[in-house]
Short mmCIF file of C-alpha atoms and ligand atoms in Angstrom, two decimals:
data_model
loop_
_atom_site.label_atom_id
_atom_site.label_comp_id
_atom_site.label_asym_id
_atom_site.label_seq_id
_atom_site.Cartn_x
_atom_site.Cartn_y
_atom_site.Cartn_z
CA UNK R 168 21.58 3.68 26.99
CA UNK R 169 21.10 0.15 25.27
CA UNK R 170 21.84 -0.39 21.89
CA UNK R 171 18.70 -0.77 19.90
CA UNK R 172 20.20 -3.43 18.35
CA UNK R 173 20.05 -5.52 21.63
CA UNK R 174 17.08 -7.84 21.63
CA UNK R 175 16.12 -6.41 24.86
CA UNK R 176 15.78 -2.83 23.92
CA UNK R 177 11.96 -1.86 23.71
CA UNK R 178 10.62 -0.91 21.04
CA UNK R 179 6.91 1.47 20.43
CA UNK R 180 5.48 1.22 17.02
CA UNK R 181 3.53 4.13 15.90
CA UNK R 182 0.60 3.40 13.14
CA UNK R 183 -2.55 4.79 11.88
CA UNK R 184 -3.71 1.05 11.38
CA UNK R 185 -3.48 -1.42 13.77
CA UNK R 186 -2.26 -4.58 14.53
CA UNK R 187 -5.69 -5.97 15.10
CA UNK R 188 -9.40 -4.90 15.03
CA UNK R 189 -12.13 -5.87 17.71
CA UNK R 190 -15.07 -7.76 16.71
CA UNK R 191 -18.59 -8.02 18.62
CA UNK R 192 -19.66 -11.62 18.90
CA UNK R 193 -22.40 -12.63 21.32
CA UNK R 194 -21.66 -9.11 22.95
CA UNK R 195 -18.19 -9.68 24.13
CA UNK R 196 -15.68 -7.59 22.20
CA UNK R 197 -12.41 -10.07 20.78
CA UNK R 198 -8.93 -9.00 19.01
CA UNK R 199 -9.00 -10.13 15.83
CA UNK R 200 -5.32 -9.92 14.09
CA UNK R 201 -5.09 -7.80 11.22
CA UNK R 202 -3.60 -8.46 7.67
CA UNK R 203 -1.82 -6.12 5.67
CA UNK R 204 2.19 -5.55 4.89
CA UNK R 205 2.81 -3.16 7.69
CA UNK R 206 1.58 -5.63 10.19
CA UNK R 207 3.13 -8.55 8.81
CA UNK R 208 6.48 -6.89 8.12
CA UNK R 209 6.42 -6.28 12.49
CA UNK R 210 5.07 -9.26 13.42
CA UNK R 211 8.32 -10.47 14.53
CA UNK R 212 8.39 -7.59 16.95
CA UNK R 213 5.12 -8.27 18.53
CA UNK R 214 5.81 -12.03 18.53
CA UNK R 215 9.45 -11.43 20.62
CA UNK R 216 7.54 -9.40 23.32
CA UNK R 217 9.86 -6.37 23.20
CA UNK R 218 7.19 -3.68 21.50
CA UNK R 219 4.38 -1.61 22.54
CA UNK R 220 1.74 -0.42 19.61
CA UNK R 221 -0.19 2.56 19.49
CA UNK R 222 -2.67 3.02 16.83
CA UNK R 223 -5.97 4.47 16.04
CA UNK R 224 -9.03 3.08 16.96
CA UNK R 225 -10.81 2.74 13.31
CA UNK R 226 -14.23 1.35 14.29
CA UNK R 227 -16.87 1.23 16.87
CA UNK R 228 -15.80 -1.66 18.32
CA UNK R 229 -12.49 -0.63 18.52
CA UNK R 230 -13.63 2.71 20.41
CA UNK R 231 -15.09 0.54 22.81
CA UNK R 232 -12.08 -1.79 23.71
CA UNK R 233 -9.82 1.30 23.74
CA UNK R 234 -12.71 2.67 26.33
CA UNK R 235 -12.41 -0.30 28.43
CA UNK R 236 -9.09 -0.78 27.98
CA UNK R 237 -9.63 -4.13 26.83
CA UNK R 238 -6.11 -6.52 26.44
CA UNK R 239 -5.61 -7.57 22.89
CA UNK R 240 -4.64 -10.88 21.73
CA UNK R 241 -2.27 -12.74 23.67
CA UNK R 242 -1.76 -9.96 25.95
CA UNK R 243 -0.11 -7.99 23.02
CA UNK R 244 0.49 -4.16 24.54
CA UNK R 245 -1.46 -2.51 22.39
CA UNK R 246 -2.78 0.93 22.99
CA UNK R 247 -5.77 2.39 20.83
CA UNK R 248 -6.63 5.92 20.44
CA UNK R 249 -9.97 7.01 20.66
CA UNK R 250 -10.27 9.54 18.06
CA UNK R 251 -13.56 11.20 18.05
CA UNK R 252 -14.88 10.50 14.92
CA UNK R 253 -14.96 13.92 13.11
CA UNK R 254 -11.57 14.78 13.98
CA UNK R 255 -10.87 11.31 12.77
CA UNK R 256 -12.15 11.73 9.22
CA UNK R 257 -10.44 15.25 9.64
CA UNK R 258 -6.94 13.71 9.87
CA UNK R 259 -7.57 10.26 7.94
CA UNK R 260 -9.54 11.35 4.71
CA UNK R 261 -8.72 14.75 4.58
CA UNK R 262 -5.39 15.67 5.20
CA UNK R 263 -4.00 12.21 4.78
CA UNK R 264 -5.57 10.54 1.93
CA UNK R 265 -7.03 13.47 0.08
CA UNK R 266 -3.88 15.50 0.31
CA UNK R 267 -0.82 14.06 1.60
CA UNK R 268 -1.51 10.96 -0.80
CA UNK R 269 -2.29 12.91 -3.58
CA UNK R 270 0.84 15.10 -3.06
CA UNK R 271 3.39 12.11 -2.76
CA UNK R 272 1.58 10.11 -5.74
CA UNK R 273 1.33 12.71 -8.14
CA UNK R 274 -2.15 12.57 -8.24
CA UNK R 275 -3.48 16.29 -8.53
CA UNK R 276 -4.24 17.47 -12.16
CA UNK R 277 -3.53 20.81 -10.83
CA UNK R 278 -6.11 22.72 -13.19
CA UNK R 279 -8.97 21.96 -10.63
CA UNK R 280 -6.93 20.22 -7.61
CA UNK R 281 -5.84 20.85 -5.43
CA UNK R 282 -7.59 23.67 -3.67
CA UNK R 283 -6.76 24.96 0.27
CA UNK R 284 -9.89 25.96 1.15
CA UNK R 285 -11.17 26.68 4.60
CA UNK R 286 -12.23 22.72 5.16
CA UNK R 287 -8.30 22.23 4.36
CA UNK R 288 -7.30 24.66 6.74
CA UNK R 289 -9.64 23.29 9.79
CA UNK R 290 -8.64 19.74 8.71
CA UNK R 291 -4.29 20.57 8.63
CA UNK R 292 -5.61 21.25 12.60
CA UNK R 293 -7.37 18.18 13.39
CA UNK R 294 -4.02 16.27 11.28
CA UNK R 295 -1.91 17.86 14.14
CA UNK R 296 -3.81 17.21 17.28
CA UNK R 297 -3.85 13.76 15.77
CA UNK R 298 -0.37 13.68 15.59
CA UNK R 299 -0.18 14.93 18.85
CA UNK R 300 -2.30 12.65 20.73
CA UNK R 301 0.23 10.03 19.55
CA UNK R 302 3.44 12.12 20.62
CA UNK R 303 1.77 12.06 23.73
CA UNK R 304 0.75 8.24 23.85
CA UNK R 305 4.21 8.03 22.96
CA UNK R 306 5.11 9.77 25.81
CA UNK R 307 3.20 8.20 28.03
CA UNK R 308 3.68 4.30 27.25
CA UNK R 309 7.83 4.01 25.60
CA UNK R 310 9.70 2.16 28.58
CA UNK R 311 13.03 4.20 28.87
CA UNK R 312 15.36 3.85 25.74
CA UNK R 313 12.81 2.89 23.53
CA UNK R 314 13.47 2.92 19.51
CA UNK R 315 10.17 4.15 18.26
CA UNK R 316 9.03 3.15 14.61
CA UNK R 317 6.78 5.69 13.18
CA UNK R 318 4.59 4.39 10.18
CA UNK R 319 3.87 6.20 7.31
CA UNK R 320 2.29 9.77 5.77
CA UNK R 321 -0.48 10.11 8.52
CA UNK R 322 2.21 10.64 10.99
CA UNK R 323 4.84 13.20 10.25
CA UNK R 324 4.09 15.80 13.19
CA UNK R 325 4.63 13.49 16.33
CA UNK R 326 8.39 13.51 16.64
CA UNK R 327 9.39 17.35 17.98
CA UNK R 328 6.83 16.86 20.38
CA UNK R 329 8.26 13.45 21.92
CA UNK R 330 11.82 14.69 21.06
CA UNK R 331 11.34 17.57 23.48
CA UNK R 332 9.80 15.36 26.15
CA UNK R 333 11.97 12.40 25.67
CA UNK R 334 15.10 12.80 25.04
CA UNK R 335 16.20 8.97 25.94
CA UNK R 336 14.32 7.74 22.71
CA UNK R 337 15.46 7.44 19.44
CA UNK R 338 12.35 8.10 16.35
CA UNK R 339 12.83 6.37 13.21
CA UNK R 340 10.30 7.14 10.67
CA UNK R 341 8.99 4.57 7.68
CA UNK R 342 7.33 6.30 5.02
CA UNK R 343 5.19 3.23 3.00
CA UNK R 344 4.19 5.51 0.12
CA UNK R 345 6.57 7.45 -2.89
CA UNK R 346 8.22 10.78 -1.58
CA UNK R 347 6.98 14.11 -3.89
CA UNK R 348 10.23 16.10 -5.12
CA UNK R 349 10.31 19.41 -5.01
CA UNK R 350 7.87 19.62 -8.07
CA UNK R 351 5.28 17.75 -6.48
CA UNK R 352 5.48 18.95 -2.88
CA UNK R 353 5.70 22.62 -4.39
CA UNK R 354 1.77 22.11 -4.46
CA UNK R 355 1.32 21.44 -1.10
CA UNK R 356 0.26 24.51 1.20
CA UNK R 357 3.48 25.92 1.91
CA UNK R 358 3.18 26.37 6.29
CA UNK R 359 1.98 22.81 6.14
CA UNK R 360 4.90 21.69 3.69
CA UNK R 361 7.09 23.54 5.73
CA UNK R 362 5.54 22.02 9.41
CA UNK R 363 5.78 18.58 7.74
CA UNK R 364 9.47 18.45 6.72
CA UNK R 365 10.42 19.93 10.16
CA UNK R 366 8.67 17.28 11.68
CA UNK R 367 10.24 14.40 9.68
CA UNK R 368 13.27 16.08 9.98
CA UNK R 369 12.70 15.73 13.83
CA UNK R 370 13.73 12.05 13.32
CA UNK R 371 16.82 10.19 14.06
CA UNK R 372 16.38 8.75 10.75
CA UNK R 373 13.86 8.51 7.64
CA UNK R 374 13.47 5.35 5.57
CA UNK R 375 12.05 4.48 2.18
CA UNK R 376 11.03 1.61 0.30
CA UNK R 377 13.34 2.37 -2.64
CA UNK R 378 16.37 5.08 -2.98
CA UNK R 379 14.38 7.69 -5.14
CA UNK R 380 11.98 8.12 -2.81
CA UNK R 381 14.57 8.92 -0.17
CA UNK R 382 16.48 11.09 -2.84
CA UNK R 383 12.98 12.90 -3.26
CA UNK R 384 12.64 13.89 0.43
CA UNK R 385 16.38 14.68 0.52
CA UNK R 386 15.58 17.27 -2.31
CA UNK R 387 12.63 17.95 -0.32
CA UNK R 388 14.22 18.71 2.71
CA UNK R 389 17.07 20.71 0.81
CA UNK R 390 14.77 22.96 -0.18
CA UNK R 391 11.93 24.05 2.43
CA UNK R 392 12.79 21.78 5.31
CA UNK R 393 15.24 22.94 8.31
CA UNK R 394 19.09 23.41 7.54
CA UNK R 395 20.02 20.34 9.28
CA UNK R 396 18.48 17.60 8.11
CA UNK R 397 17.58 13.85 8.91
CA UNK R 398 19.69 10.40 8.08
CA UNK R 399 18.15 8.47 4.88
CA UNK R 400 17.74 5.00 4.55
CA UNK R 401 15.87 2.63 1.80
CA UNK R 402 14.66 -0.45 2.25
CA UNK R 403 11.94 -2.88 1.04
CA UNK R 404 9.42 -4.21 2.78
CA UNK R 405 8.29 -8.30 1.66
CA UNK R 406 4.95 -10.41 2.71
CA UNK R 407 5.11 -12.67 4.97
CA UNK R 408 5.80 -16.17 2.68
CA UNK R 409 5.20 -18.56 5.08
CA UNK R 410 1.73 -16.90 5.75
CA UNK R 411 0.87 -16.46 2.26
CA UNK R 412 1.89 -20.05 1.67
CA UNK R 413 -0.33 -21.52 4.22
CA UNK R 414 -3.18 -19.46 2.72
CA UNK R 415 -1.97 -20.79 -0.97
CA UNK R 416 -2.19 -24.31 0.21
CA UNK R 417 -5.49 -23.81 2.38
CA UNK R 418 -8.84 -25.68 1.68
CA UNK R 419 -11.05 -21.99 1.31
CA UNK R 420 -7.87 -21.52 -1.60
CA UNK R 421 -8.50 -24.80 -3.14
CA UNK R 422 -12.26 -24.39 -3.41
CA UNK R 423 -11.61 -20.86 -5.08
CA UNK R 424 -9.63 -22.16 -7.44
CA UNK R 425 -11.61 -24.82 -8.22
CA UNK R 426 -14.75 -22.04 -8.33
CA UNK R 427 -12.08 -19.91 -10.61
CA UNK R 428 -11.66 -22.70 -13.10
CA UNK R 429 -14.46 -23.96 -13.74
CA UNK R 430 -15.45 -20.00 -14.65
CA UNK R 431 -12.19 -19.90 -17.12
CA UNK R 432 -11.58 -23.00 -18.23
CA UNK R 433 -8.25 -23.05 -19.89
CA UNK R 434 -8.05 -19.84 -21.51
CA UNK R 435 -5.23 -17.39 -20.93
CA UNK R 436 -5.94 -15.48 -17.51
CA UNK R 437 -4.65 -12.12 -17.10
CA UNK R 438 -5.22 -10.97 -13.97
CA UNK R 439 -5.09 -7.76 -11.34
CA UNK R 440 -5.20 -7.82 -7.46
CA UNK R 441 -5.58 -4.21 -6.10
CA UNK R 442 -7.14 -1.99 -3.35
CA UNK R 443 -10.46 0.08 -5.73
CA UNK R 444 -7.36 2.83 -5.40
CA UNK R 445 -6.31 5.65 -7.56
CA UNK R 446 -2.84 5.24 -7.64
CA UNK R 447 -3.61 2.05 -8.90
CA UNK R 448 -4.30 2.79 -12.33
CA UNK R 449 -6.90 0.07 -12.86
CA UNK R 450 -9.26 1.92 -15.73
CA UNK R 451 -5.98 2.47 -17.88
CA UNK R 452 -5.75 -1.27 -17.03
CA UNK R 453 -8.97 -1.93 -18.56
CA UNK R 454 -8.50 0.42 -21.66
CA UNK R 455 -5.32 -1.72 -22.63
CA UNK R 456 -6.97 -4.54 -22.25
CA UNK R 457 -9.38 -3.28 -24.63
CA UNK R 458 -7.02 -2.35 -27.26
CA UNK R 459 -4.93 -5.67 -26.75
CA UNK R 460 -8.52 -7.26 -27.99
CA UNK R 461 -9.07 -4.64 -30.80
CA UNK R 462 -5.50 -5.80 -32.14
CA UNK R 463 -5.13 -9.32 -31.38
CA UNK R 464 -8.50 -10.83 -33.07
CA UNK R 465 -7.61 -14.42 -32.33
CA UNK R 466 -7.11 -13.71 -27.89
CA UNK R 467 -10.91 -13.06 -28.54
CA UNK R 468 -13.01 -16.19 -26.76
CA UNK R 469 -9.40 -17.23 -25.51
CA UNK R 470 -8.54 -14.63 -22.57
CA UNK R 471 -9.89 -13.78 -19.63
CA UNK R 472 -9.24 -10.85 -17.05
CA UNK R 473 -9.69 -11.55 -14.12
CA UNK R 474 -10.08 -8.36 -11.41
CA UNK R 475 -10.27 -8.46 -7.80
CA UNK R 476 -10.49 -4.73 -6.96
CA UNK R 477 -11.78 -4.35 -3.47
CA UNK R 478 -13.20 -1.22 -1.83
CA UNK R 479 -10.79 1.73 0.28
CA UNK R 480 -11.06 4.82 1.65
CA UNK R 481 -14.91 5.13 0.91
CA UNK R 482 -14.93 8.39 2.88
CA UNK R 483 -13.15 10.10 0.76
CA UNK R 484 -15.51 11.48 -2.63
CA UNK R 485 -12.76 10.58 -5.19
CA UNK R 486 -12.45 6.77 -4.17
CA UNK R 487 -16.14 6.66 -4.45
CA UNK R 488 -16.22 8.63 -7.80
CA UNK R 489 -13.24 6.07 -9.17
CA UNK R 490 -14.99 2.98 -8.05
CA UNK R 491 -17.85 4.04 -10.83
CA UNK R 492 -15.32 4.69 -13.15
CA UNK R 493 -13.81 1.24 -12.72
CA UNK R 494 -16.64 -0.46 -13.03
CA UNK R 495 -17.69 1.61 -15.94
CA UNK R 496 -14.60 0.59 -17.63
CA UNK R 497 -15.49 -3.24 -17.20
CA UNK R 498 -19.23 -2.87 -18.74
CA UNK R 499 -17.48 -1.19 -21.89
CA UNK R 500 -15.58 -4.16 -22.57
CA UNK R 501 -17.53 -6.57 -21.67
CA UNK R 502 -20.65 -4.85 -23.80
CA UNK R 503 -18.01 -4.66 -26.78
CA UNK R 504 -16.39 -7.82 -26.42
CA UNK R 505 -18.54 -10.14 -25.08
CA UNK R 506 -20.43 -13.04 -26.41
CA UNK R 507 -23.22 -15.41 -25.71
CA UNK R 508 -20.62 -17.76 -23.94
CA UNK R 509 -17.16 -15.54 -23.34
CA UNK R 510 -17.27 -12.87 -20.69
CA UNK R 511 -13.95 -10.84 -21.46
CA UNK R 512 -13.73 -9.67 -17.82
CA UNK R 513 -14.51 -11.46 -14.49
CA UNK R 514 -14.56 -8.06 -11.79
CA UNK R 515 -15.56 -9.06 -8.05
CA UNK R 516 -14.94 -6.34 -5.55
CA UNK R 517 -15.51 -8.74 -2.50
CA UNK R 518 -12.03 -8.09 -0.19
CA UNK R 519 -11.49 -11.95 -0.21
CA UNK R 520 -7.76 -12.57 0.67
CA UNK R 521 -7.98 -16.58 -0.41
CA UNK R 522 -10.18 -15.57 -3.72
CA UNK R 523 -7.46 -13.32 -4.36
CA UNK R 524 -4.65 -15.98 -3.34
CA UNK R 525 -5.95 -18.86 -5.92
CA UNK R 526 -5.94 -15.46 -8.56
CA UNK R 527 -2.21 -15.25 -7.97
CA UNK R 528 -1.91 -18.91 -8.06
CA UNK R 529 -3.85 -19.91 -11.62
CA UNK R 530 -2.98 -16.29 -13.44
CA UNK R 531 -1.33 -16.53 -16.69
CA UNK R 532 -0.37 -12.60 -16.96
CA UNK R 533 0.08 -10.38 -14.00
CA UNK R 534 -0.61 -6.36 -13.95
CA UNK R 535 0.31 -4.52 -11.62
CA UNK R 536 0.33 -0.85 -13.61
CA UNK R 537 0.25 1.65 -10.72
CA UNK R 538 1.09 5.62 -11.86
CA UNK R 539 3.22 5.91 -8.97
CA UNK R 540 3.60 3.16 -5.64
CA UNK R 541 5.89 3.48 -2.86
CA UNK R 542 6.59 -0.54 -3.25
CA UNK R 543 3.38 -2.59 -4.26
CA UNK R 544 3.34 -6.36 -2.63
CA UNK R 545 1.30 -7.75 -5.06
CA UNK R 546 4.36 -7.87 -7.47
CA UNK R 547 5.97 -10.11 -4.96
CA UNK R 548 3.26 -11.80 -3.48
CA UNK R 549 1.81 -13.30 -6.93
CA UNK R 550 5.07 -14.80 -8.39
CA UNK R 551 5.56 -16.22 -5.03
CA UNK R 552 2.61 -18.34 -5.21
CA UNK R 553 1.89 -18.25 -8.91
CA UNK R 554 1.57 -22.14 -10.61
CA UNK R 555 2.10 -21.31 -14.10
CA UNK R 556 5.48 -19.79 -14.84
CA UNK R 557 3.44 -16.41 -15.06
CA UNK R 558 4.87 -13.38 -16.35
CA UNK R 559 4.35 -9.82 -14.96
CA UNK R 560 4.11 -6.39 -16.34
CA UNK R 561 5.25 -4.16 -13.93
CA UNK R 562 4.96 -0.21 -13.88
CA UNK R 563 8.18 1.29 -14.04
CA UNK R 564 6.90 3.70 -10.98
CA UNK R 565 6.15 0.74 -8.71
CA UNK R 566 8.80 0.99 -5.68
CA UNK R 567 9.04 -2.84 -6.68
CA UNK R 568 10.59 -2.13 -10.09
CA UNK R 569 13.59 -1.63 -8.95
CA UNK R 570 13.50 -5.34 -7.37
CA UNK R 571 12.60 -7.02 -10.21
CA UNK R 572 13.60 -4.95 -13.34
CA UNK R 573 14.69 -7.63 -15.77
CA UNK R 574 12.85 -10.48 -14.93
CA UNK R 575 9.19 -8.34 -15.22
CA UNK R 576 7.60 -6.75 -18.36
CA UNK R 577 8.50 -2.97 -18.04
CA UNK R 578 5.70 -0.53 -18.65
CA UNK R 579 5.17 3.37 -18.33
CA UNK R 580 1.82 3.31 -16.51
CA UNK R 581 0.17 5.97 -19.02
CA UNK R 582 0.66 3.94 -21.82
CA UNK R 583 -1.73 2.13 -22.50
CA UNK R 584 -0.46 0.82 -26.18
CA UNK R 585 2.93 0.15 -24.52
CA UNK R 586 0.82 -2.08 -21.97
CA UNK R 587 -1.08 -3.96 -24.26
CA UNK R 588 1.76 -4.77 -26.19
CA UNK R 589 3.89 -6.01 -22.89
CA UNK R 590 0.59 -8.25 -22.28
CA UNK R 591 0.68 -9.79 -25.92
CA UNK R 592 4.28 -10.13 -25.53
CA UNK R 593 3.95 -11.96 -22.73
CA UNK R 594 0.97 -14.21 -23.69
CA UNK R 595 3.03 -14.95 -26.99
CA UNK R 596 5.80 -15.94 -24.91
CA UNK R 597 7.58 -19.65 -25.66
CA UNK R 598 7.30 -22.41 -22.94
CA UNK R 599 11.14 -22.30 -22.39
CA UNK R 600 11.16 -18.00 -21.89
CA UNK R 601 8.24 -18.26 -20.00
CA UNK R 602 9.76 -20.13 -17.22
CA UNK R 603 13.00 -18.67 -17.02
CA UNK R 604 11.23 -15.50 -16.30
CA UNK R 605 9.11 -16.78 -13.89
CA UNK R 606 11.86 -18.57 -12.22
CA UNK R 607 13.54 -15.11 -11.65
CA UNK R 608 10.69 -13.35 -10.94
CA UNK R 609 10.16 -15.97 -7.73
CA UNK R 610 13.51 -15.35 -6.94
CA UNK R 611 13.35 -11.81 -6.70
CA UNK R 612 9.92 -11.50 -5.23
CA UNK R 613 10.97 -13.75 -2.68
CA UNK R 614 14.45 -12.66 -2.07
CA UNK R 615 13.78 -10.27 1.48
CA UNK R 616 11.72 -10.83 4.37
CA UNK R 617 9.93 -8.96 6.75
CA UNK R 618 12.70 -9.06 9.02
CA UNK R 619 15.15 -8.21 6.97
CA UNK R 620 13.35 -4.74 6.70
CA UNK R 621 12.34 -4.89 10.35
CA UNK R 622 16.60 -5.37 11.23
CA UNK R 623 17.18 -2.27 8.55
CA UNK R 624 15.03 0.39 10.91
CA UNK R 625 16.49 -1.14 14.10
CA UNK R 626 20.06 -0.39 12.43
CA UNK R 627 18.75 2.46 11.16
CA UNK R 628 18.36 3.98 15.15
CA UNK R 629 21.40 2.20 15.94
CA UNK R 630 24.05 4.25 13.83
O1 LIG C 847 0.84 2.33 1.00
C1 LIG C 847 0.58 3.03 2.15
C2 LIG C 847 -0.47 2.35 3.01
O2 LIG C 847 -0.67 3.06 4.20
C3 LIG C 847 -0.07 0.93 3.33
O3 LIG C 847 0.76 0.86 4.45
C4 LIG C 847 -1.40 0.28 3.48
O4 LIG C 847 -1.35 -1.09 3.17
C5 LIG C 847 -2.28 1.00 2.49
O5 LIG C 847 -1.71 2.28 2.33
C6 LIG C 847 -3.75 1.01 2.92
O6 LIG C 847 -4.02 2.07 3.74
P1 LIG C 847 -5.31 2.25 4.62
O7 LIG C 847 -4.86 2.06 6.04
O8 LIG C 847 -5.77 3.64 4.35
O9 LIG C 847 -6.32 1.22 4.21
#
């Protein structure tokens, strides 16, 4: 058997999401590459011609090309499942995004969720065909000796079935969101908890953004998983710099600035770049933004917020619900606030990646406040690009903490005092503190790469 640390040894990445997306122009369907930190992170991969992807085919379009077998881009060997669609939504915002997620981000209030009902039950079924239309893929497409990297919470059942089929690969798993302990996952439907930590277990090796998560699963595993358990590894995933640096220095970024300026002038920006997302915290966001104007008369007429929140997961009811709530939250203060010619918050919900980009570039103050993230990009990807010697303040439950702990503005995500302080704080901040911060902050955020993570599962199937 080859080493999976020889260049040459194929490699079969397993993801819910793609590497690209087809698109219908003119009636010809065309690969379109897709964005995101998953992709980016193994881009290398798919650029050296040594892996195989099999995903889910999340559109129409996509059904088609995976019905005609369509090539992607480049030739890349990319294999899409087609999923019929209710056994999709079954598996995707069910079990994975209305469970699973909820589980491993602490998100259940647990006097009204969760609840196993019977659409639960029927869903946990459609989750495992799922999973086992990709052990079979799997199967099917890994050239001999393959090291196969499984992405993420939607896929924790494949591996016992490809183990038992194919014994000449080696399964690493990459889980991209926090790990519950043993007092979250106790909430999870115990035969499904159970089923789930036997089939991570089933890897060679299980890998985390940060070391608590790991420690969490360990725990985990310790107590309802099988006796003998899986290797654990951490490691942090990065965005791709030179991408986001072209985009930083692109024309469409320019003109967005230039849009963004002219709309703030050269007041204060605080800003926030998130998926419309739960775990994201963004209405606490808003209420301590709301008490940092209550106690700090004079920011009044001299700060702005700026929000790009864009839309996710509207399938599943709570996103939905929590998009009103967010934008609920902005009317309040910008009805309380507000004057004839200061608008206290600046929301667009378009998914505009260069918008976004000149945001990161022209903020002042960065929040990134999530209750609970397995890493969170955004922490990295704004001082990267950032033009001001901005500060951040960081959730202490962001993955990314542990990175740049120091050199960010520590917050605990429910307080919302504690986070309108930080943001004074670091408004208030002298010239000279304000870039040595920053200056950290870059080097932190900037300190990894994609394939530096990419190398740590390869290793990771290698020992
Ligand atoms: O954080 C977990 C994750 O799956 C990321 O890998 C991804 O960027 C994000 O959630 C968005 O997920 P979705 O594919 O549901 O849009």
């Amino acid at each position: 058997m080859s080493s999976p640390h020889d260049v040459d040894t194929p490699v079969v990445i397993a993801s819910n999401r793609g590497p690209v997306s087809y698109r219908r122009h003119d009636g010809e369907l065309t690969a379109v590459r897709g964005g995101g930190g998953l992709v980016s992170g193994l881009a290398p991969l798919l650029d050296s011609g040594r892996a195989t992807w099999i995903a889910t085919a999340l559109s129409d379009d996509d059904r088609a090309a995976a019905a005609a077998s369509l090539p992607a881009e480049d030739g890349l060997p990319v294999h899409l499942l087609d999923i019929p669609v209710d056994e999709f939504e079954a598996f995707y915002d069910v079990v994975a995004n209305s469970y699973l997620w909820f589980v491993h981000h602490g998100l259940f209030d647990s006097t009204h969720t969760p609840s196993f009902t019977d659409e639960w039950h029927d869903a946990w079924g459609a989750y495992r065909r799922v999973n086992a239309a990709f052990a079979h893929a799997v199967c099917e497409h890994a050239p001999a000796d393959s090291v196969v990297l499984v992405q993420d919470y939607h896929l924790t059942l494949l591996a016992p079935i490809v183990a038992a089929e194919r014994g000449d690969l080696r399964l690493v798993h990459f889980h991209h969101t926090p790990f519950a302990g043993p007092d979250g996952l106790r909430i999870l439907e115990p035969a499904a908890r159970s089923e789930l930590l036997r089939g991570l277990a089933a890897h060679h090796a299980c890998g985390f953004h940060i070391p608590t998560w790991g420690h969490n699963f360990t725990h985990s595993q310790q107590r309802w998983g099988p006796p003998d358990s899986t290797k654990v590894f951490a490691s942090s995933l990065s965005s791709d710099l030179d991408d986001l640096r072209r985009v930083a220095a692109s024309a469409e970024c320019d003109a967005a600035l230039a849009a963004l300026d002219e709309r703030v002038g050269d007041r204060v920006v605080v800003a926030r770049v998130d998926r419309m997302e739960l775990s994201k915290n963004v209405v606490r966001g808003f209420h301590a933004y709301d008490h940092l104007l209550e106690h700090h008369p004079d920011l009044r007429g001299r700060v702005v917020f700026v929000a790009h929140c864009y839309p996710s997961r509207l399938g599943v009811p709570a996103y939905r619900a929590y998009h009103d709530e967010v934008m609920a939250a902005v009317e309040r203060v910008n009805e309380r606030w507000g004057t004839d010619d200061w608008q206290p918050v600046l929301m667009s919900d378009d998914d505009d990646f260069a918008a976004s980009v000149a945001t990161f570039r022209r903020y002042d103050v960065l929040l990134v406040n999530p209750v609970r993230d397995g890493l969170n990009l955004v922490a990295k990807e704004g001082p990267a690009v950032n033009e001001r010697d901005g500060q951040l303040v960081l959730s202490t439950e962001a993955g990314v903490h542990a990175e740049l702990e120091g050199a960010a503005d520590s917050i605990h995500p429910f307080d919302i005092v504690a986070t309108s302080r930080a943001i004074a704080a670091a408004i208030g901040r002298s010239e000279g503190e304000r870039r040595a911060r920053a200056e950290a902050l870059r080097r932190d955020a900037t300190a990894r790469t994609p394939a530096d993570w990419l190398a740590d599962q390869l290793a990771a199937a290698a020992d």
